[in-house]
Amino acid sequence: MISAASDSSYLHALLNHSKDGLALLDPQGNIRLANQALASFYGHDAPDALAGANLSVLLNMEDSQTLFSQVTEELDRNGVYRGEVSGSGENGRTLHMEVHLNRLEDGDVLLLVQDITRRKRAEKTIYYHAFYDSLTGLSNRAQLIDRMKLAIKRRRFSPDQRFALLLMDLDRFKVINESLGYTIGDKLLKKVAKRLVDIVKQQDTVARFGGDEFAILIDDNLDDVDIHTLMERINAELTRTFIIDDHEIYTSV
């Protein structure tokens, strides 16, 4: 718990010179004072537009009542709260915000809001490139291996739990690339990926293992007959003609 600033001019200077969103709230969570940075988050020209707004509305929290109750309970219990929330900002764009709340001695609350939207987008991009194939959008080798480790771990605890791993590569892919060009080859890989995704169940993992190699992790306790039936269906689907830029392309796995 921190002491309220006795000098109101100092508080105004702090509010107006901070690049982070700052506000002083009354004990019920309504805004008394806000700075320009916080107003700008929400597309307002002046902080006065936020006067009287409640914290739950301000943060535009998903399931706001439940989360707001959790925030206020922790604030009452510890005098501080720190967490991340998502809401709608200027022009309806999604904002990711880190929120800090401190209860002052007089019962008011100091709010600090940091816009971490760019950081979250960067983290999402890094995660995507780490675990997904950029061409097909399928899982990549790293994510497939992670999910295989989980399947193996589950089987250690439940020996009856079965899974299957199917590995396949396209026939004639090198010939297709060399005769029709890499652009056609890339489009073929995308279409193959889509057919594979359409065949399996949502919980199964379809991955591009590299080049023209694909893998499917079936973590659904299927028996051998089911697996062979699936393999036959995959063969049948991938031997159907692919039409790409007026070219009829035939392949198999």
PDB file of C-alpha atoms in Angstrom:
ATOM      1  CA  MET A   1       0.000   0.000   0.000  1.00  0.00           C
ATOM      2  CA  ILE A   2       1.367   3.425  -0.903  1.00  0.00           C
ATOM      3  CA  SER A   3       0.630   6.940   0.360  1.00  0.00           C
ATOM      4  CA  ALA A   4      -1.386   9.413  -1.722  1.00  0.00           C
ATOM      5  CA  ALA A   5       0.615  12.349  -3.043  1.00  0.00           C
ATOM      6  CA  SER A   6      -0.110  15.470  -1.023  1.00  0.00           C
ATOM      7  CA  ASP A   7       0.800  17.808  -3.826  1.00  0.00           C
ATOM      8  CA  SER A   8      -1.940  17.665  -6.491  1.00  0.00           C
ATOM      9  CA  SER A   9       0.234  19.576  -8.980  1.00  0.00           C
ATOM     10  CA  TYR A  10       2.819  16.806  -8.765  1.00  0.00           C
ATOM     11  CA  LEU A  11       0.098  14.240  -9.489  1.00  0.00           C
ATOM     12  CA  HIS A  12      -1.091  16.206 -12.529  1.00  0.00           C
ATOM     13  CA  ALA A  13       2.491  16.480 -13.811  1.00  0.00           C
ATOM     14  CA  LEU A  14       2.957  12.736 -13.381  1.00  0.00           C
ATOM     15  CA  LEU A  15      -0.256  12.002 -15.239  1.00  0.00           C
ATOM     16  CA  ASN A  16       0.444  14.322 -18.148  1.00  0.00           C
ATOM     17  CA  HIS A  17       4.092  13.413 -18.789  1.00  0.00           C
ATOM     18  CA  SER A  18       3.783   9.632 -18.647  1.00  0.00           C
ATOM     19  CA  LYS A  19       3.704   7.645 -21.895  1.00  0.00           C
ATOM     20  CA  ASP A  20       1.759   4.929 -20.059  1.00  0.00           C
ATOM     21  CA  GLY A  21      -1.933   5.238 -19.305  1.00  0.00           C
ATOM     22  CA  LEU A  22      -2.493   6.571 -15.797  1.00  0.00           C
ATOM     23  CA  ALA A  23      -5.648   7.305 -13.843  1.00  0.00           C
ATOM     24  CA  LEU A  24      -6.799   7.965 -10.314  1.00  0.00           C
ATOM     25  CA  LEU A  25      -9.944   5.993  -9.406  1.00  0.00           C
ATOM     26  CA  ASP A  26     -12.333   6.424  -6.513  1.00  0.00           C
ATOM     27  CA  PRO A  27     -12.914   3.426  -4.156  1.00  0.00           C
ATOM     28  CA  GLN A  28     -15.721   2.172  -6.448  1.00  0.00           C
ATOM     29  CA  GLY A  29     -13.400   2.075  -9.460  1.00  0.00           C
ATOM     30  CA  ASN A  30     -14.658   5.222 -11.201  1.00  0.00           C
ATOM     31  CA  ILE A  31     -12.124   7.561 -12.827  1.00  0.00           C
ATOM     32  CA  ARG A  32     -11.404  10.839 -11.047  1.00  0.00           C
ATOM     33  CA  LEU A  33      -8.408  11.866 -13.176  1.00  0.00           C
ATOM     34  CA  ALA A  34      -6.829  10.379 -16.299  1.00  0.00           C
ATOM     35  CA  ASN A  35      -3.928  11.328 -18.525  1.00  0.00           C
ATOM     36  CA  GLN A  36      -3.751  11.885 -22.267  1.00  0.00           C
ATOM     37  CA  ALA A  37      -1.971   8.573 -22.895  1.00  0.00           C
ATOM     38  CA  LEU A  38      -4.891   6.631 -21.418  1.00  0.00           C
ATOM     39  CA  ALA A  39      -7.395   8.712 -23.384  1.00  0.00           C
ATOM     40  CA  SER A  40      -5.456   8.070 -26.599  1.00  0.00           C
ATOM     41  CA  PHE A  41      -5.646   4.306 -26.037  1.00  0.00           C
ATOM     42  CA  TYR A  42      -9.377   4.568 -26.531  1.00  0.00           C
ATOM     43  CA  GLY A  43      -9.382   7.119 -29.345  1.00  0.00           C
ATOM     44  CA  HIS A  44     -10.329  10.160 -27.242  1.00  0.00           C
ATOM     45  CA  ASP A  45      -8.844  13.600 -27.824  1.00  0.00           C
ATOM     46  CA  ALA A  46      -8.901  14.608 -24.159  1.00  0.00           C
ATOM     47  CA  PRO A  47      -8.774  12.825 -20.775  1.00  0.00           C
ATOM     48  CA  ASP A  48     -12.067  14.457 -19.754  1.00  0.00           C
ATOM     49  CA  ALA A  49     -13.861  11.972 -22.009  1.00  0.00           C
ATOM     50  CA  LEU A  50     -12.957   9.230 -19.517  1.00  0.00           C
ATOM     51  CA  ALA A  51     -14.214  11.071 -16.441  1.00  0.00           C
ATOM     52  CA  GLY A  52     -16.546   8.859 -14.398  1.00  0.00           C
ATOM     53  CA  ALA A  53     -15.894   5.728 -16.472  1.00  0.00           C
ATOM     54  CA  ASN A  54     -15.707   2.570 -14.376  1.00  0.00           C
ATOM     55  CA  LEU A  55     -12.695   0.270 -14.437  1.00  0.00           C
ATOM     56  CA  SER A  56     -14.675  -2.716 -15.760  1.00  0.00           C
ATOM     57  CA  VAL A  57     -15.994  -0.643 -18.683  1.00  0.00           C
ATOM     58  CA  LEU A  58     -12.644   1.044 -19.245  1.00  0.00           C
ATOM     59  CA  LEU A  59     -10.809  -2.249 -19.657  1.00  0.00           C
ATOM     60  CA  ASN A  60     -13.666  -3.684 -21.717  1.00  0.00           C
ATOM     61  CA  MET A  61     -12.900  -7.021 -20.101  1.00  0.00           C
ATOM     62  CA  GLU A  62     -14.206 -10.230 -21.621  1.00  0.00           C
ATOM     63  CA  ASP A  63     -16.558 -11.724 -19.036  1.00  0.00           C
ATOM     64  CA  SER A  64     -16.016  -8.388 -17.304  1.00  0.00           C
ATOM     65  CA  GLN A  65     -18.099  -9.029 -14.201  1.00  0.00           C
ATOM     66  CA  THR A  66     -16.235 -12.208 -13.254  1.00  0.00           C
ATOM     67  CA  LEU A  67     -12.806 -10.774 -13.957  1.00  0.00           C
ATOM     68  CA  PHE A  68     -13.636  -7.440 -12.339  1.00  0.00           C
ATOM     69  CA  SER A  69     -14.693  -9.280  -9.173  1.00  0.00           C
ATOM     70  CA  GLN A  70     -11.383 -11.161  -9.160  1.00  0.00           C
ATOM     71  CA  VAL A  71      -9.453  -7.912  -9.620  1.00  0.00           C
ATOM     72  CA  THR A  72     -11.276  -6.081  -6.847  1.00  0.00           C
ATOM     73  CA  GLU A  73     -11.003  -9.045  -4.460  1.00  0.00           C
ATOM     74  CA  GLU A  74      -7.240  -9.234  -4.929  1.00  0.00           C
ATOM     75  CA  LEU A  75      -6.952  -5.471  -4.657  1.00  0.00           C
ATOM     76  CA  ASP A  76      -8.894  -5.480  -1.373  1.00  0.00           C
ATOM     77  CA  ARG A  77      -6.879  -8.410  -0.054  1.00  0.00           C
ATOM     78  CA  ASN A  78      -3.362  -7.336  -1.041  1.00  0.00           C
ATOM     79  CA  GLY A  79      -3.675  -3.652  -1.860  1.00  0.00           C
ATOM     80  CA  VAL A  80      -2.200  -4.291  -5.302  1.00  0.00           C
ATOM     81  CA  TYR A  81      -3.150  -6.060  -8.533  1.00  0.00           C
ATOM     82  CA  ARG A  82      -1.124  -6.861 -11.604  1.00  0.00           C
ATOM     83  CA  GLY A  83      -2.366  -8.740 -14.635  1.00  0.00           C
ATOM     84  CA  GLU A  84      -2.983  -8.751 -18.377  1.00  0.00           C
ATOM     85  CA  VAL A  85      -6.317  -8.082 -20.052  1.00  0.00           C
ATOM     86  CA  SER A  86      -7.573  -7.707 -23.610  1.00  0.00           C
ATOM     87  CA  GLY A  87     -10.024  -5.062 -24.703  1.00  0.00           C
ATOM     88  CA  SER A  88     -11.103  -2.839 -27.578  1.00  0.00           C
ATOM     89  CA  GLY A  89      -9.263   0.382 -28.212  1.00  0.00           C
ATOM     90  CA  GLU A  90      -9.289   3.025 -30.907  1.00  0.00           C
ATOM     91  CA  ASN A  91     -11.296   2.057 -34.027  1.00  0.00           C
ATOM     92  CA  GLY A  92     -12.262  -1.220 -32.364  1.00  0.00           C
ATOM     93  CA  ARG A  93      -8.757  -2.690 -32.616  1.00  0.00           C
ATOM     94  CA  THR A  94      -7.847  -5.310 -30.037  1.00  0.00           C
ATOM     95  CA  LEU A  95      -5.601  -4.062 -27.264  1.00  0.00           C
ATOM     96  CA  HIS A  96      -3.483  -6.174 -24.952  1.00  0.00           C
ATOM     97  CA  MET A  97      -2.780  -4.324 -21.752  1.00  0.00           C
ATOM     98  CA  GLU A  98      -0.755  -4.891 -18.632  1.00  0.00           C
ATOM     99  CA  VAL A  99      -2.667  -3.428 -15.713  1.00  0.00           C
ATOM    100  CA  HIS A 100      -1.242  -2.329 -12.360  1.00  0.00           C
ATOM    101  CA  LEU A 101      -3.538  -1.198  -9.525  1.00  0.00           C
ATOM    102  CA  ASN A 102      -2.460   0.193  -6.154  1.00  0.00           C
ATOM    103  CA  ARG A 103      -4.851   0.993  -3.325  1.00  0.00           C
ATOM    104  CA  LEU A 104      -3.974   4.333  -1.700  1.00  0.00           C
ATOM    105  CA  GLU A 105      -4.356   5.095   1.992  1.00  0.00           C
ATOM    106  CA  ASP A 106      -7.467   7.209   1.418  1.00  0.00           C
ATOM    107  CA  GLY A 107      -9.185   4.365  -0.452  1.00  0.00           C
ATOM    108  CA  ASP A 108      -8.593   5.714  -3.947  1.00  0.00           C
ATOM    109  CA  VAL A 109      -6.839   3.536  -6.508  1.00  0.00           C
ATOM    110  CA  LEU A 110      -3.923   4.388  -8.792  1.00  0.00           C
ATOM    111  CA  LEU A 111      -4.214   2.729 -12.213  1.00  0.00           C
ATOM    112  CA  LEU A 112      -1.293   2.145 -14.570  1.00  0.00           C
ATOM    113  CA  VAL A 113      -2.041   0.700 -18.021  1.00  0.00           C
ATOM    114  CA  GLN A 114       0.775  -0.309 -20.373  1.00  0.00           C
ATOM    115  CA  ASP A 115      -0.032  -1.134 -23.982  1.00  0.00           C
ATOM    116  CA  ILE A 116       1.701  -4.466 -24.706  1.00  0.00           C
ATOM    117  CA  THR A 117      -0.132  -5.127 -27.988  1.00  0.00           C
ATOM    118  CA  ARG A 118       3.041  -5.011 -30.111  1.00  0.00           C
ATOM    119  CA  ARG A 119       4.841  -7.331 -27.718  1.00  0.00           C
ATOM    120  CA  LYS A 120       1.965  -9.821 -27.808  1.00  0.00           C
ATOM    121  CA  ARG A 121       1.880  -9.728 -31.604  1.00  0.00           C
ATOM    122  CA  ALA A 122       5.639 -10.287 -31.737  1.00  0.00           C
ATOM    123  CA  GLU A 123       5.333 -13.222 -29.329  1.00  0.00           C
ATOM    124  CA  LYS A 124       2.556 -14.691 -31.467  1.00  0.00           C
ATOM    125  CA  THR A 125       4.675 -14.317 -34.614  1.00  0.00           C
ATOM    126  CA  ILE A 126       7.686 -15.940 -32.941  1.00  0.00           C
ATOM    127  CA  TYR A 127       5.512 -18.799 -31.685  1.00  0.00           C
ATOM    128  CA  TYR A 128       4.002 -19.304 -35.136  1.00  0.00           C
ATOM    129  CA  HIS A 129       7.373 -19.522 -36.864  1.00  0.00           C
ATOM    130  CA  ALA A 130       8.667 -21.846 -34.151  1.00  0.00           C
ATOM    131  CA  PHE A 131       5.824 -24.372 -34.421  1.00  0.00           C
ATOM    132  CA  TYR A 132       4.100 -23.922 -37.790  1.00  0.00           C
ATOM    133  CA  ASP A 133       5.116 -24.343 -41.413  1.00  0.00           C
ATOM    134  CA  SER A 134       5.017 -20.947 -43.111  1.00  0.00           C
ATOM    135  CA  LEU A 135       3.951 -22.331 -46.511  1.00  0.00           C
ATOM    136  CA  THR A 136       1.104 -24.682 -45.608  1.00  0.00           C
ATOM    137  CA  GLY A 137       0.134 -23.462 -42.135  1.00  0.00           C
ATOM    138  CA  LEU A 138       0.472 -27.029 -40.832  1.00  0.00           C
ATOM    139  CA  SER A 139       2.358 -27.955 -37.690  1.00  0.00           C
ATOM    140  CA  ASN A 140       6.080 -28.232 -38.332  1.00  0.00           C
ATOM    141  CA  ARG A 141       8.601 -30.829 -37.218  1.00  0.00           C
ATOM    142  CA  ALA A 142       9.130 -29.180 -33.804  1.00  0.00           C
ATOM    143  CA  GLN A 143       5.439 -29.141 -32.895  1.00  0.00           C
ATOM    144  CA  LEU A 144       4.943 -32.692 -34.156  1.00  0.00           C
ATOM    145  CA  ILE A 145       7.784 -33.918 -31.944  1.00  0.00           C
ATOM    146  CA  ASP A 146       6.344 -32.065 -28.931  1.00  0.00           C
ATOM    147  CA  ARG A 147       2.949 -33.661 -29.462  1.00  0.00           C
ATOM    148  CA  MET A 148       4.538 -37.077 -29.930  1.00  0.00           C
ATOM    149  CA  LYS A 149       6.299 -36.676 -26.592  1.00  0.00           C
ATOM    150  CA  LEU A 150       2.939 -35.915 -24.954  1.00  0.00           C
ATOM    151  CA  ALA A 151       1.369 -38.976 -26.594  1.00  0.00           C
ATOM    152  CA  ILE A 152       4.233 -41.177 -25.378  1.00  0.00           C
ATOM    153  CA  LYS A 153       3.956 -39.704 -21.866  1.00  0.00           C
ATOM    154  CA  ARG A 154       0.212 -40.404 -21.760  1.00  0.00           C
ATOM    155  CA  ARG A 155       0.822 -43.988 -22.854  1.00  0.00           C
ATOM    156  CA  ARG A 156       3.283 -44.511 -20.002  1.00  0.00           C
ATOM    157  CA  PHE A 157       0.510 -43.668 -17.539  1.00  0.00           C
ATOM    158  CA  SER A 158      -2.204 -45.445 -19.568  1.00  0.00           C
ATOM    159  CA  PRO A 159      -0.678 -48.441 -21.399  1.00  0.00           C
ATOM    160  CA  ASP A 160      -3.958 -49.080 -23.232  1.00  0.00           C
ATOM    161  CA  GLN A 161      -3.811 -45.637 -24.831  1.00  0.00           C
ATOM    162  CA  ARG A 162      -2.732 -46.102 -28.455  1.00  0.00           C
ATOM    163  CA  PHE A 163      -1.508 -43.645 -31.057  1.00  0.00           C
ATOM    164  CA  ALA A 164      -0.240 -43.926 -34.614  1.00  0.00           C
ATOM    165  CA  LEU A 165       2.270 -41.946 -36.612  1.00  0.00           C
ATOM    166  CA  LEU A 166       1.957 -41.913 -40.391  1.00  0.00           C
ATOM    167  CA  LEU A 167       4.919 -40.684 -42.441  1.00  0.00           C
ATOM    168  CA  MET A 168       4.571 -40.052 -46.155  1.00  0.00           C
ATOM    169  CA  ASP A 169       6.206 -38.238 -49.056  1.00  0.00           C
ATOM    170  CA  LEU A 170       4.879 -37.235 -52.449  1.00  0.00           C
ATOM    171  CA  ASP A 171       5.861 -39.188 -55.530  1.00  0.00           C
ATOM    172  CA  ARG A 172       7.227 -37.264 -58.543  1.00  0.00           C
ATOM    173  CA  PHE A 173       7.452 -33.995 -56.604  1.00  0.00           C
ATOM    174  CA  LYS A 174      10.958 -33.242 -57.890  1.00  0.00           C
ATOM    175  CA  VAL A 175       9.797 -33.798 -61.468  1.00  0.00           C
ATOM    176  CA  ILE A 176       6.804 -31.487 -60.923  1.00  0.00           C
ATOM    177  CA  ASN A 177       9.056 -28.759 -59.515  1.00  0.00           C
ATOM    178  CA  GLU A 178      11.565 -29.027 -62.346  1.00  0.00           C
ATOM    179  CA  SER A 179       9.003 -29.197 -65.166  1.00  0.00           C
ATOM    180  CA  LEU A 180       6.327 -26.757 -63.945  1.00  0.00           C
ATOM    181  CA  GLY A 181       8.302 -24.547 -61.560  1.00  0.00           C
ATOM    182  CA  TYR A 182       8.553 -24.040 -57.813  1.00  0.00           C
ATOM    183  CA  THR A 183       5.440 -21.838 -57.675  1.00  0.00           C
ATOM    184  CA  ILE A 184       3.315 -24.729 -58.920  1.00  0.00           C
ATOM    185  CA  GLY A 185       5.159 -27.033 -56.521  1.00  0.00           C
ATOM    186  CA  ASP A 186       4.331 -24.781 -53.574  1.00  0.00           C
ATOM    187  CA  LYS A 187       0.668 -24.619 -54.588  1.00  0.00           C
ATOM    188  CA  LEU A 188       0.601 -28.411 -54.812  1.00  0.00           C
ATOM    189  CA  LEU A 189       1.971 -28.717 -51.271  1.00  0.00           C
ATOM    190  CA  LYS A 190      -0.766 -26.382 -50.008  1.00  0.00           C
ATOM    191  CA  LYS A 191      -3.487 -28.416 -51.715  1.00  0.00           C
ATOM    192  CA  VAL A 192      -2.060 -31.670 -50.365  1.00  0.00           C
ATOM    193  CA  ALA A 193      -2.015 -30.146 -46.887  1.00  0.00           C
ATOM    194  CA  LYS A 194      -5.692 -29.150 -47.184  1.00  0.00           C
ATOM    195  CA  ARG A 195      -6.750 -32.626 -48.322  1.00  0.00           C
ATOM    196  CA  LEU A 196      -4.913 -34.222 -45.411  1.00  0.00           C
ATOM    197  CA  VAL A 197      -6.506 -31.829 -42.894  1.00  0.00           C
ATOM    198  CA  ASP A 198      -9.962 -32.547 -44.352  1.00  0.00           C
ATOM    199  CA  ILE A 199      -9.457 -36.297 -43.930  1.00  0.00           C
ATOM    200  CA  VAL A 200      -8.389 -36.517 -40.284  1.00  0.00           C
ATOM    201  CA  LYS A 201     -10.170 -35.476 -37.115  1.00  0.00           C
ATOM    202  CA  GLN A 202      -9.660 -32.043 -35.596  1.00  0.00           C
ATOM    203  CA  GLN A 203      -7.654 -33.371 -32.639  1.00  0.00           C
ATOM    204  CA  ASP A 204      -5.160 -35.158 -34.906  1.00  0.00           C
ATOM    205  CA  THR A 205      -1.936 -33.419 -35.904  1.00  0.00           C
ATOM    206  CA  VAL A 206      -1.058 -32.975 -39.568  1.00  0.00           C
ATOM    207  CA  ALA A 207       2.498 -31.732 -40.041  1.00  0.00           C
ATOM    208  CA  ARG A 208       4.803 -30.870 -42.877  1.00  0.00           C
ATOM    209  CA  PHE A 209       7.941 -32.709 -41.896  1.00  0.00           C
ATOM    210  CA  GLY A 210      10.107 -31.028 -44.518  1.00  0.00           C
ATOM    211  CA  GLY A 211      10.241 -30.709 -48.325  1.00  0.00           C
ATOM    212  CA  ASP A 212       7.546 -32.989 -49.729  1.00  0.00           C
ATOM    213  CA  GLU A 213       7.300 -35.053 -46.528  1.00  0.00           C
ATOM    214  CA  PHE A 214       4.173 -35.022 -44.368  1.00  0.00           C
ATOM    215  CA  ALA A 215       3.265 -36.674 -41.092  1.00  0.00           C
ATOM    216  CA  ILE A 216       0.008 -37.368 -39.282  1.00  0.00           C
ATOM    217  CA  LEU A 217      -0.185 -38.116 -35.567  1.00  0.00           C
ATOM    218  CA  ILE A 218      -3.372 -40.029 -34.773  1.00  0.00           C
ATOM    219  CA  ASP A 219      -3.874 -39.797 -31.018  1.00  0.00           C
ATOM    220  CA  ASP A 220      -7.328 -41.363 -30.941  1.00  0.00           C
ATOM    221  CA  ASN A 221      -6.845 -44.949 -29.707  1.00  0.00           C
ATOM    222  CA  LEU A 222      -7.748 -46.410 -33.117  1.00  0.00           C
ATOM    223  CA  ASP A 223      -7.187 -50.099 -33.842  1.00  0.00           C
ATOM    224  CA  ASP A 224      -5.107 -51.464 -36.698  1.00  0.00           C
ATOM    225  CA  VAL A 225      -8.110 -51.853 -39.004  1.00  0.00           C
ATOM    226  CA  ASP A 226      -9.067 -48.196 -38.503  1.00  0.00           C
ATOM    227  CA  ILE A 227      -5.505 -47.068 -39.232  1.00  0.00           C
ATOM    228  CA  HIS A 228      -5.304 -49.120 -42.449  1.00  0.00           C
ATOM    229  CA  THR A 229      -8.693 -47.769 -43.538  1.00  0.00           C
ATOM    230  CA  LEU A 230      -7.403 -44.241 -42.977  1.00  0.00           C
ATOM    231  CA  MET A 231      -4.243 -44.979 -44.962  1.00  0.00           C
ATOM    232  CA  GLU A 232      -6.325 -46.266 -47.867  1.00  0.00           C
ATOM    233  CA  ARG A 233      -8.455 -43.117 -47.783  1.00  0.00           C
ATOM    234  CA  ILE A 234      -5.350 -40.909 -47.793  1.00  0.00           C
ATOM    235  CA  ASN A 235      -3.992 -42.793 -50.818  1.00  0.00           C
ATOM    236  CA  ALA A 236      -7.316 -42.446 -52.621  1.00  0.00           C
ATOM    237  CA  GLU A 237      -7.610 -38.708 -51.898  1.00  0.00           C
ATOM    238  CA  LEU A 238      -4.073 -37.877 -52.944  1.00  0.00           C
ATOM    239  CA  THR A 239      -4.228 -39.820 -56.212  1.00  0.00           C
ATOM    240  CA  ARG A 240      -7.186 -37.662 -57.333  1.00  0.00           C
ATOM    241  CA  THR A 241      -6.166 -35.079 -59.915  1.00  0.00           C
ATOM    242  CA  PHE A 242      -4.940 -31.707 -58.669  1.00  0.00           C
ATOM    243  CA  ILE A 243      -5.889 -28.763 -60.893  1.00  0.00           C
ATOM    244  CA  ILE A 244      -3.360 -25.946 -60.443  1.00  0.00           C
ATOM    245  CA  ASP A 245      -3.197 -22.964 -62.833  1.00  0.00           C
ATOM    246  CA  ASP A 246      -4.824 -25.017 -65.635  1.00  0.00           C
ATOM    247  CA  HIS A 247      -2.342 -27.869 -65.086  1.00  0.00           C
ATOM    248  CA  GLU A 248      -3.608 -31.357 -64.299  1.00  0.00           C
ATOM    249  CA  ILE A 249      -1.176 -32.827 -61.801  1.00  0.00           C
ATOM    250  CA  TYR A 250      -1.055 -36.438 -60.700  1.00  0.00           C
ATOM    251  CA  THR A 251       0.822 -37.671 -57.679  1.00  0.00           C
ATOM    252  CA  SER A 252       0.623 -40.256 -54.929  1.00  0.00           C
ATOM    253  CA  VAL A 253       2.290 -41.029 -51.611  1.00  0.00           C
TER     254      VAL A 253
END
